[in-house]
mmCIF file of C-alpha atoms and ligand atoms in Angstrom:
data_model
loop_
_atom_site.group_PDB
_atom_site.id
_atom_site.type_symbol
_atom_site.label_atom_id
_atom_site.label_comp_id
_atom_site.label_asym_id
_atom_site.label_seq_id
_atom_site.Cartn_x
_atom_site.Cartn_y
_atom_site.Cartn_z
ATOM 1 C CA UNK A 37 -7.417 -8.725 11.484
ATOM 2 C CA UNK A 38 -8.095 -5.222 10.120
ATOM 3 C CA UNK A 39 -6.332 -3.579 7.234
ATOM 4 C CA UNK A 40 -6.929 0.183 6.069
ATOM 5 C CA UNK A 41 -5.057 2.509 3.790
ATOM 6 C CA UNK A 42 -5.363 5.687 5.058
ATOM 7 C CA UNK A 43 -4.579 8.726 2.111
ATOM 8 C CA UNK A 44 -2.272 11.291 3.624
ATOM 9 C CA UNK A 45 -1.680 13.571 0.488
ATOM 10 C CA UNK A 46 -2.781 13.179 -3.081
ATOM 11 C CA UNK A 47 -1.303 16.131 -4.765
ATOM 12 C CA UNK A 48 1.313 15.856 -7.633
ATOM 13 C CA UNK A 49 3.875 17.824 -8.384
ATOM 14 C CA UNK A 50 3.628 20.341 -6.045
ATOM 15 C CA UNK A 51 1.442 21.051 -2.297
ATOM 16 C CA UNK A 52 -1.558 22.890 -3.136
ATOM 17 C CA UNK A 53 -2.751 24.954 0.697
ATOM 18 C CA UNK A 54 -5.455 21.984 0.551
ATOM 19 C CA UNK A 55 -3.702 19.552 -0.518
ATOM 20 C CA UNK A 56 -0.643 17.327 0.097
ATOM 21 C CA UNK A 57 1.643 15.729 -1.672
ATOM 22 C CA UNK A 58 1.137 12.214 -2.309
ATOM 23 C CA UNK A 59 1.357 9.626 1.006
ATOM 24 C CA UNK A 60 -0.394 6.857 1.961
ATOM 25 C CA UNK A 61 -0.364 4.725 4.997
ATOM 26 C CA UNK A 62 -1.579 1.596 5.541
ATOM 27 C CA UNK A 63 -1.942 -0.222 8.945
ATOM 28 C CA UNK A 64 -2.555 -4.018 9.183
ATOM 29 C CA UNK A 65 -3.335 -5.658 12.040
ATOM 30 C CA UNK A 66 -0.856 -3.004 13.850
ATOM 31 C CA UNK A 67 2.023 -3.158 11.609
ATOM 32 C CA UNK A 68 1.917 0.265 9.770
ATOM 33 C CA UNK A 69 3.538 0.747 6.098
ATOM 34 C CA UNK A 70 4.161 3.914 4.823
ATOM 35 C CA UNK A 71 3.984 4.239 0.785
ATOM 36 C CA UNK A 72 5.988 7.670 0.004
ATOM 37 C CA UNK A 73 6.336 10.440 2.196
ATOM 38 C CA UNK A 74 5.965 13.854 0.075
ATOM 39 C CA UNK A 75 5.728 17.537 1.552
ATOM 40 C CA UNK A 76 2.449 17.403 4.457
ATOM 41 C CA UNK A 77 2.759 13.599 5.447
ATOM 42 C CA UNK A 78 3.203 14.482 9.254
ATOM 43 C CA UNK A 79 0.405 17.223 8.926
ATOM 44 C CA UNK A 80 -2.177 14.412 8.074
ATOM 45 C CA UNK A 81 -0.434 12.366 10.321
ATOM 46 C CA UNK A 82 -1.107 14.689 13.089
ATOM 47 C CA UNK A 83 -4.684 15.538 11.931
ATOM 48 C CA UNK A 84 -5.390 12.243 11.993
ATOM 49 C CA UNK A 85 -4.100 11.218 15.452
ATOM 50 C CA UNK A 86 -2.884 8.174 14.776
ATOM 51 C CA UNK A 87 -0.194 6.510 16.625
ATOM 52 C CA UNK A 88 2.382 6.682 13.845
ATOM 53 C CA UNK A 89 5.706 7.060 15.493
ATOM 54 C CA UNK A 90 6.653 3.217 14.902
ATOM 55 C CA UNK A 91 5.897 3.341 11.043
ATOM 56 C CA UNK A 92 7.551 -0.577 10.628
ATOM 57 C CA UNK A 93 8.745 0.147 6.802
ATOM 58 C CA UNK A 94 8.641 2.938 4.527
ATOM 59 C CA UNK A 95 8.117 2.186 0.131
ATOM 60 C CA UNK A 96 9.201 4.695 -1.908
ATOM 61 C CA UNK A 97 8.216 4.792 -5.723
ATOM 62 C CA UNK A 98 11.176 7.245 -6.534
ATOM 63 C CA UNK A 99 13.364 10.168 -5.427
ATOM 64 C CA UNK A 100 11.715 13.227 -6.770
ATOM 65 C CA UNK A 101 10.877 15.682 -4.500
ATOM 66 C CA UNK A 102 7.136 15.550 -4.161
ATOM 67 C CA UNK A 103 7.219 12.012 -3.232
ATOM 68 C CA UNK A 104 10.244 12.328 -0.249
ATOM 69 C CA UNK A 105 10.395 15.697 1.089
ATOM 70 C CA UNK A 106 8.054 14.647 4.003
ATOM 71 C CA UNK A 107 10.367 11.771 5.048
ATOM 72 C CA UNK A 108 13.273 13.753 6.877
ATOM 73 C CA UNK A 109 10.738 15.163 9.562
ATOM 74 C CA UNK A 110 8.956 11.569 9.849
ATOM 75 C CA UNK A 111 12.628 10.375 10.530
ATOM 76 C CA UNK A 112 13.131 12.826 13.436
ATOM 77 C CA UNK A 113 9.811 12.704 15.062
ATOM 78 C CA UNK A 114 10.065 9.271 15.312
ATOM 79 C CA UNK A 115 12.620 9.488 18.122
ATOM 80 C CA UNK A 116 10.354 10.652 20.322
ATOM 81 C CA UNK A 117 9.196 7.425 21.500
ATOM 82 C CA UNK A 118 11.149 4.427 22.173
ATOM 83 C CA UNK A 119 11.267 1.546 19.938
ATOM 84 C CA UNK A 120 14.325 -0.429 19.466
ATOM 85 C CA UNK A 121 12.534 -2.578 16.606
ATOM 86 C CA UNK A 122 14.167 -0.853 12.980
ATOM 87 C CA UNK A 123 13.036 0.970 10.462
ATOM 88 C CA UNK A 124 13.060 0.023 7.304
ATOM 89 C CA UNK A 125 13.343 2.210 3.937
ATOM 90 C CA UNK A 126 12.983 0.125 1.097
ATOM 91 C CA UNK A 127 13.462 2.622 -2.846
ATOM 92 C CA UNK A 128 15.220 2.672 -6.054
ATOM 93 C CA UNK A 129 18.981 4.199 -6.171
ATOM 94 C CA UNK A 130 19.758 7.266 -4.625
ATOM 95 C CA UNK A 131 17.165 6.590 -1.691
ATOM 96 C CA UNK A 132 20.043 5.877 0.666
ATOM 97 C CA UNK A 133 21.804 8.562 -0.379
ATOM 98 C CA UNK A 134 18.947 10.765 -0.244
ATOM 99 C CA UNK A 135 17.944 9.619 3.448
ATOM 100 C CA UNK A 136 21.760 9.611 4.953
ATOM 101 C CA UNK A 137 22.715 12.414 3.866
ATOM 102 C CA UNK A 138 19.409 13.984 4.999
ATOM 103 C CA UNK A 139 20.562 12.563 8.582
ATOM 104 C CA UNK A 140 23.866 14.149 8.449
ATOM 105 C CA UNK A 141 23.325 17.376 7.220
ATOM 106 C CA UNK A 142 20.312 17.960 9.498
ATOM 107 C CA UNK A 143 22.089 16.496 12.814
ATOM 108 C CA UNK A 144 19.598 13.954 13.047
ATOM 109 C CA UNK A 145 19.306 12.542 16.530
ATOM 110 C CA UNK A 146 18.132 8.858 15.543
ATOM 111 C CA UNK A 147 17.699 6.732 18.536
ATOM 112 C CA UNK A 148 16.532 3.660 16.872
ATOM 113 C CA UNK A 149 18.417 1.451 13.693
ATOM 114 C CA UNK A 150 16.884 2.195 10.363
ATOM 115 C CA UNK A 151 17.554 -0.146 7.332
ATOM 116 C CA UNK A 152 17.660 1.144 4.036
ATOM 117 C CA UNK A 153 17.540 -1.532 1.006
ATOM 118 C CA UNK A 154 18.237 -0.181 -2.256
ATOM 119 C CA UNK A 155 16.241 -2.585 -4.449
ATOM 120 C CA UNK A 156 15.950 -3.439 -7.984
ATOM 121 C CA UNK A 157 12.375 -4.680 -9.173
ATOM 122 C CA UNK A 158 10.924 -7.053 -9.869
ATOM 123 C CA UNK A 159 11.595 -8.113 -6.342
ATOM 124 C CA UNK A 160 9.900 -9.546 -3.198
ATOM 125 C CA UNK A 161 11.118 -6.727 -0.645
ATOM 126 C CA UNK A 162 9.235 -7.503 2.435
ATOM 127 C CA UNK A 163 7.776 -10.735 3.681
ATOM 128 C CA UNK A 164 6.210 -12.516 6.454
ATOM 129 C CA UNK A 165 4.482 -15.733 7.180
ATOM 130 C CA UNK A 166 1.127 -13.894 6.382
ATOM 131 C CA UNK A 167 1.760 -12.053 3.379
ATOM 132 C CA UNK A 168 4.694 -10.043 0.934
ATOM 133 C CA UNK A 169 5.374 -6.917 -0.685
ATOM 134 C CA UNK A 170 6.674 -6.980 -3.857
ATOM 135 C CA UNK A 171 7.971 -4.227 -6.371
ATOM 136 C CA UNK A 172 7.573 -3.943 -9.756
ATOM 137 C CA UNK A 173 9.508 -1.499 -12.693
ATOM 138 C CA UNK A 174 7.025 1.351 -13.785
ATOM 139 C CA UNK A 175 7.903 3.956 -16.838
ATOM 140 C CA UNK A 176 8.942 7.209 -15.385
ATOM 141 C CA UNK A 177 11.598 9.998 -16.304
ATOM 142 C CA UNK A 178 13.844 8.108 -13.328
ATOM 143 C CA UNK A 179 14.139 4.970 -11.924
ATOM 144 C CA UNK A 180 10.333 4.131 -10.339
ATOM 145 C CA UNK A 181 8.840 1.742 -9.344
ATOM 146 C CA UNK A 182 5.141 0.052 -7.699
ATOM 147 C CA UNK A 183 4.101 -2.190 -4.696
ATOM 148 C CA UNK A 184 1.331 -4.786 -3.710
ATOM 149 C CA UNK A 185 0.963 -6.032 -0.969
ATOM 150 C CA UNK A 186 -0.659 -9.295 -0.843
ATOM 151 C CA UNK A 187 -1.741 -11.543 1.813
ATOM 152 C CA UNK A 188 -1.259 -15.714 1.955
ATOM 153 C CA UNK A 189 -4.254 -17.828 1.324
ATOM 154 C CA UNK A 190 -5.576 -18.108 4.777
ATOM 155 C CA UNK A 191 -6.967 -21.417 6.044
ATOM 156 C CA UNK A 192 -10.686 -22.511 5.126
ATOM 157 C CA UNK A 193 -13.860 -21.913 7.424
ATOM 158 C CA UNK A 194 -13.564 -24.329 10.895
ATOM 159 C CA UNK A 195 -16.590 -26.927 10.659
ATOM 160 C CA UNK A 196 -17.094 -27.512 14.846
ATOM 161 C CA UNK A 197 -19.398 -30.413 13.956
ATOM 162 C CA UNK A 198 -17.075 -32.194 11.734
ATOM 163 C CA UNK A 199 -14.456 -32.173 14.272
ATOM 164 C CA UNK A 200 -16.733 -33.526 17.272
ATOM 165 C CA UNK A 201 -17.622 -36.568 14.977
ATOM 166 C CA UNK A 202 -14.093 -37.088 13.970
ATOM 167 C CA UNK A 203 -13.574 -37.711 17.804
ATOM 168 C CA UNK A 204 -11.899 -34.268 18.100
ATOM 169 C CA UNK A 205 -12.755 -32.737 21.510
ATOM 170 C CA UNK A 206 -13.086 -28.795 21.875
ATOM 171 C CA UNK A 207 -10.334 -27.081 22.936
ATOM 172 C CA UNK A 208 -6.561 -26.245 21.895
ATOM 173 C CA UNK A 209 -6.725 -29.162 19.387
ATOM 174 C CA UNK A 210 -9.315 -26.829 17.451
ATOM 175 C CA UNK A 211 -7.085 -24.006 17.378
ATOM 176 C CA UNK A 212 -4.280 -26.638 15.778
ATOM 177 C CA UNK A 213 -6.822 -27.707 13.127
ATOM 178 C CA UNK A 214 -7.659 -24.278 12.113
ATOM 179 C CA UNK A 215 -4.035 -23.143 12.115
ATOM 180 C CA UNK A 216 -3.676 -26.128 9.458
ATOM 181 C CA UNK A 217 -1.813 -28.153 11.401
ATOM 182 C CA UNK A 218 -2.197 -32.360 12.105
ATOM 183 C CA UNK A 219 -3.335 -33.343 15.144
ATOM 184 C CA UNK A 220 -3.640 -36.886 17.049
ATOM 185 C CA UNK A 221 -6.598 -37.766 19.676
ATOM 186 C CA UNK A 222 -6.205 -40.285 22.079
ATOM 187 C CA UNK A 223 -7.794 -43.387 19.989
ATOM 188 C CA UNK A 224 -4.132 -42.453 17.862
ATOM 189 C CA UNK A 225 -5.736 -41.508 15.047
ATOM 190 C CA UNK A 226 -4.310 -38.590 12.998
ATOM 191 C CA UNK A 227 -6.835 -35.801 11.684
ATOM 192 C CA UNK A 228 -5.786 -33.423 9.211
ATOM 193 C CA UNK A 229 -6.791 -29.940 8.814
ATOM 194 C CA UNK A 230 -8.648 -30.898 5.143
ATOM 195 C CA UNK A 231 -11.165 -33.121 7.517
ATOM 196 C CA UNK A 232 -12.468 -30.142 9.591
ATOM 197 C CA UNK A 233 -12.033 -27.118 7.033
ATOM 198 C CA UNK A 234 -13.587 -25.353 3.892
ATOM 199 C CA UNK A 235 -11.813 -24.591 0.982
ATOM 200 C CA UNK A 236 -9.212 -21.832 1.329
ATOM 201 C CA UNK A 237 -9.913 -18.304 1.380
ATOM 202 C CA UNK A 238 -7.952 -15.142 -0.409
ATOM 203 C CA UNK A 239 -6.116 -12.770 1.298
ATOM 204 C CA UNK A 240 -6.312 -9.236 0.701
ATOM 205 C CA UNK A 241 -4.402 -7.171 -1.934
ATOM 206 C CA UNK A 242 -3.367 -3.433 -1.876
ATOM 207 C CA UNK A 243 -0.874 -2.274 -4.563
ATOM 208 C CA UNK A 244 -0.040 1.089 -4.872
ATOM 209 C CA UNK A 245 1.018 3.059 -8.230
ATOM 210 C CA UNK A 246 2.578 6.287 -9.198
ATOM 211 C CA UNK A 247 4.531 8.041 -11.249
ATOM 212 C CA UNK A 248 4.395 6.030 -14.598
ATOM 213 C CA UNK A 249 3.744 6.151 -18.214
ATOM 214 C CA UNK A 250 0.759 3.321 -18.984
ATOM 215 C CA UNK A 251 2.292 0.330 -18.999
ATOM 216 C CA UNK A 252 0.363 -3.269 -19.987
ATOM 217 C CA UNK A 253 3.092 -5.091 -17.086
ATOM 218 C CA UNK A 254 1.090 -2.977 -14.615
ATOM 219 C CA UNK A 255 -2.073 -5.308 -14.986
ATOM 220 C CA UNK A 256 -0.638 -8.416 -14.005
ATOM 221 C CA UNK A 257 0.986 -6.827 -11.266
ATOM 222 C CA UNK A 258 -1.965 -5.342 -9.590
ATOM 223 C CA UNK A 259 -4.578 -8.381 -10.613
ATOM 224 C CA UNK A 260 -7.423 -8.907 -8.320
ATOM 225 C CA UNK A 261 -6.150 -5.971 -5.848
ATOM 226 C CA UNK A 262 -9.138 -5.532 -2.972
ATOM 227 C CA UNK A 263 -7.597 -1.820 -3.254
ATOM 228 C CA UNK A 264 -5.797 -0.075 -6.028
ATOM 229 C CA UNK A 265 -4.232 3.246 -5.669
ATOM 230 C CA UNK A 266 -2.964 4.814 -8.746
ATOM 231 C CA UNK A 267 -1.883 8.258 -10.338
ATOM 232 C CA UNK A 268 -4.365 9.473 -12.530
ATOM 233 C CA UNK A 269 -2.351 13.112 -13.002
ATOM 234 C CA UNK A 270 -4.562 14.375 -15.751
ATOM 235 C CA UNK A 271 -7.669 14.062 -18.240
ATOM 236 C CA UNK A 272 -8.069 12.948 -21.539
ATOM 237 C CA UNK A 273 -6.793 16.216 -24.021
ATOM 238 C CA UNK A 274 -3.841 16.197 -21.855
ATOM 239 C CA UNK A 275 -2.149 12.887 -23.002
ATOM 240 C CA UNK A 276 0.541 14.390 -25.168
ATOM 241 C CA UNK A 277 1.653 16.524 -22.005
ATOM 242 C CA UNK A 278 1.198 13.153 -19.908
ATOM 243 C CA UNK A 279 3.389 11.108 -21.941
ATOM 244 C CA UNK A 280 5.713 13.501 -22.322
ATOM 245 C CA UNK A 281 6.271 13.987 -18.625
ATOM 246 C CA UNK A 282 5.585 10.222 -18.259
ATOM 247 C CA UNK A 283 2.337 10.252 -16.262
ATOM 248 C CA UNK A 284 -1.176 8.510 -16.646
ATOM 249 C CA UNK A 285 -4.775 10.051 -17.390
ATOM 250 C CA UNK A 286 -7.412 8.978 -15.112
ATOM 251 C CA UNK A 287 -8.743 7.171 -18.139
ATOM 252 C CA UNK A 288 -5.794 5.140 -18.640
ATOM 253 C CA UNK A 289 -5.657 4.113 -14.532
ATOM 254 C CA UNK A 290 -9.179 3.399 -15.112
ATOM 255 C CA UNK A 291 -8.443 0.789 -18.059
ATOM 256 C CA UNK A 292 -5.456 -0.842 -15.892
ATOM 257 C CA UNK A 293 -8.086 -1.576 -13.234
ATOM 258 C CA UNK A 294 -10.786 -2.770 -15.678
ATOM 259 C CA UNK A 295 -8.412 -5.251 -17.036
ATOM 260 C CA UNK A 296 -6.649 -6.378 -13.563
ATOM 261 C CA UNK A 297 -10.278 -6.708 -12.589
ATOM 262 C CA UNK A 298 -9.332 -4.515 -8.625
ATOM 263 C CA UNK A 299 -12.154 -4.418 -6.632
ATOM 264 C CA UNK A 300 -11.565 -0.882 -6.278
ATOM 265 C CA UNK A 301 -9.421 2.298 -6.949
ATOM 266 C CA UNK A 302 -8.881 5.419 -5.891
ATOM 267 C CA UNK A 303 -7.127 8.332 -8.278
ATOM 268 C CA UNK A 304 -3.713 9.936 -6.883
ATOM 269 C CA UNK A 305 -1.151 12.135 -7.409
ATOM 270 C CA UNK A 306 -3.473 14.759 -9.731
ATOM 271 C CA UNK A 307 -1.724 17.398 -11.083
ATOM 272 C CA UNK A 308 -2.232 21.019 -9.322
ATOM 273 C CA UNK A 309 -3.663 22.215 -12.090
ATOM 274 C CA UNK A 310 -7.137 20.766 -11.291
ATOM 275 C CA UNK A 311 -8.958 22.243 -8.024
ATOM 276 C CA UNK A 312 -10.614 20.137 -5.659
ATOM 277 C CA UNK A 313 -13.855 21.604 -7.827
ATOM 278 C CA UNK A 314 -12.130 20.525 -10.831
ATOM 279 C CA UNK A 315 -11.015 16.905 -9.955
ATOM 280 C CA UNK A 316 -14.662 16.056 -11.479
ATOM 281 C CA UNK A 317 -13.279 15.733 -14.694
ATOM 282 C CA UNK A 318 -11.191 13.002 -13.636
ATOM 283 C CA UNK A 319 -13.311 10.758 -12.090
ATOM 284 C CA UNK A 320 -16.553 10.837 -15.013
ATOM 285 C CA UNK A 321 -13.768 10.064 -17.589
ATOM 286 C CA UNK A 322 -12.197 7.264 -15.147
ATOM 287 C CA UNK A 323 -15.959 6.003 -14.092
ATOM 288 C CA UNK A 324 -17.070 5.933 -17.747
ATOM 289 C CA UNK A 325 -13.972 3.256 -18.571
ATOM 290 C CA UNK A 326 -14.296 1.471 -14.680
ATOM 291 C CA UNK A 327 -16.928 2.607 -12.534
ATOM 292 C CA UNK A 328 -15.805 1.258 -9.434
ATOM 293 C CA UNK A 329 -13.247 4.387 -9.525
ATOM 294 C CA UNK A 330 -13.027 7.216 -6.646
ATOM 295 C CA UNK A 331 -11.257 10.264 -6.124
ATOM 296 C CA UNK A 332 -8.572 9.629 -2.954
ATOM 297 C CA UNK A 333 -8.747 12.996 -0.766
ATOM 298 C CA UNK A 334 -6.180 13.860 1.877
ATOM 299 C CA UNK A 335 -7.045 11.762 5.551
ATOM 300 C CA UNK A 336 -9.491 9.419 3.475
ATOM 301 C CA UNK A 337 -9.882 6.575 5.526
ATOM 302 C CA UNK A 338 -10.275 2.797 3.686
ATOM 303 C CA UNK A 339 -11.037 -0.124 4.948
ATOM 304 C CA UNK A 340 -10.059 -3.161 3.392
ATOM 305 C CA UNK A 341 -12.420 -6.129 4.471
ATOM 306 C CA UNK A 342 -12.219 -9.871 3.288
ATOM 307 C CA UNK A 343 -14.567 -10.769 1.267
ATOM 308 C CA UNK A 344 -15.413 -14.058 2.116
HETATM 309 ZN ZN1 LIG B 681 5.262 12.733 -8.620
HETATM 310 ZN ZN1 LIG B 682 8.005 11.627 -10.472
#
């Protein structure tokens, strides 16, 4: 079961002609998530060719404009193919507002339901029986906020050898056992799951940060994420101007993944000031603090393995 994030913008502020404004999507196992939608979503969309039209749910960190603006076309375009599944919206206050009075003002022609769930975080938003997607409160001149989303313990490696001793014969008995579930053979014996498995293994994490002041909750939030994507809007001598506008350095990203101990991160949302030439600076003073650090780039693919 595959999951990828793939980076459609990772411009702040405002769309540079190279760069978007910050979107990511990630697809998992065929259910695709959209985490904001700013100005040049659907170009990277497009330029990527992936089948996007039945984007399952959309997160949105907050209503300012360079994290939204792309959503309204995303909306339309998806009514060119027929689902009858909903969309869902999930943001903080004003996203409704924001997204139906888009609809109405524009003459939307929506041929499918879509959902919108105001939430207030800390809060489990979306869930399944194979993993959640929660939101937390980040630090930002409005109402922000950040997602994981984190996948169930799955069950433990299938030992075939175990199971032929314990009488169990190959077949759809196996597939029981390795969904965890009891199962009796014909001497009425009962073997449990425990008898035929390894330990259980970890799911897969992805969390997903911008626009926020540092903030020490962020670390537990984001703990042990395979992949971490978070605003790192400017470098070191700018911290004044970041805290005043309530934004990160790439240094201070860098520390929240050292301490969460992420597997990996990629920078977002840099302010237009730096050109692609420029982004450099970033990244050495991120590396020097948590090496496993990369730039994102617009229509960066990631895959997100398991690791065991
Ligand atoms: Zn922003
Ligand atoms: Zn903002």
């Amino acid at each position: 079961m595959n999951m990828e994030a793939f980076i459609l913008g990772c411009g702040g502020m405002m769309p540079l002609p190279y760069r978007h404004l910050t979107s990511v999507l990630l697809r998992r196992d065929g259910d695709l998530f959209l985490f904001d939608g700013g100005e040049g979503t659907q170009v990277s969309l497009k330029r990527l060719n992936l089948k996007w039209k039945k984007i399952n749910a959309i997160f949105v960190s907050h209503t300012h404009a360079d994290h939204v603006t792309g959503l309204p076309g995303i909306l339309m375009l998806s009514a060119q193919v027929d689902r009858t599944e909903p969309l869902y919206i999930y943001g903080p206050p004003k996203i409704k507002e924001y997204i139906e009075t888009s609809r109405k003002v524009l003459d939307m022609y929506i041929n499918y339901p879509i959902i919108i769930k105001e939430i207030s975080a800390p809060c489990i938003v979306h869930a399944t029986n194979e993993f959640q997607i929660r939101a937390f409160p980040l630090d930002h001149t409005k109402t922000c906020v950040g997602y994981t989303l984190e996948e169930f313990d799955r069950p433990g490696e299938f030992f075939p050898q175990k199971a032929l001793e314990l009488g169990v014969p190959c077949g759809p008995l196996w597939s029981k056992l390795q969904k965890g579930e009891n199962v009796l053979i014909s001497n009425g014996k009962t073997i449990t799951p425990e008898q035929v498995l390894g330990p259980k293994r970890s799911g897969r994490k992805f969390s997903f940060v911008t626009d926020t002041l540092y903030k020490p909750s962020i670390i537990d939030e984001v703990r042990d994420s395979d992949l971490f994507v978070c605003e790192g809007m400017f470098e070191d001598d700018l911290i004044d101007q970041a805290k005043e506008k309530k934004h990160m350095t790439a240094s201070q990203a860098a520390t929240i993944a050292k301490e969460a101990n992420v597997k990996r991160m990629c920078l977002i949302h840099y302010s237009p000031r730096y050109t692609d030439k420029e982004l450099h600076i970033l990244l050495e003073q991120a590396q020097k603090i948590w090496p496993e650090t990369q730039l994102s780039k617009d229509r960066m693919h990631i895959d997100i393995p398991f690791i065991d």
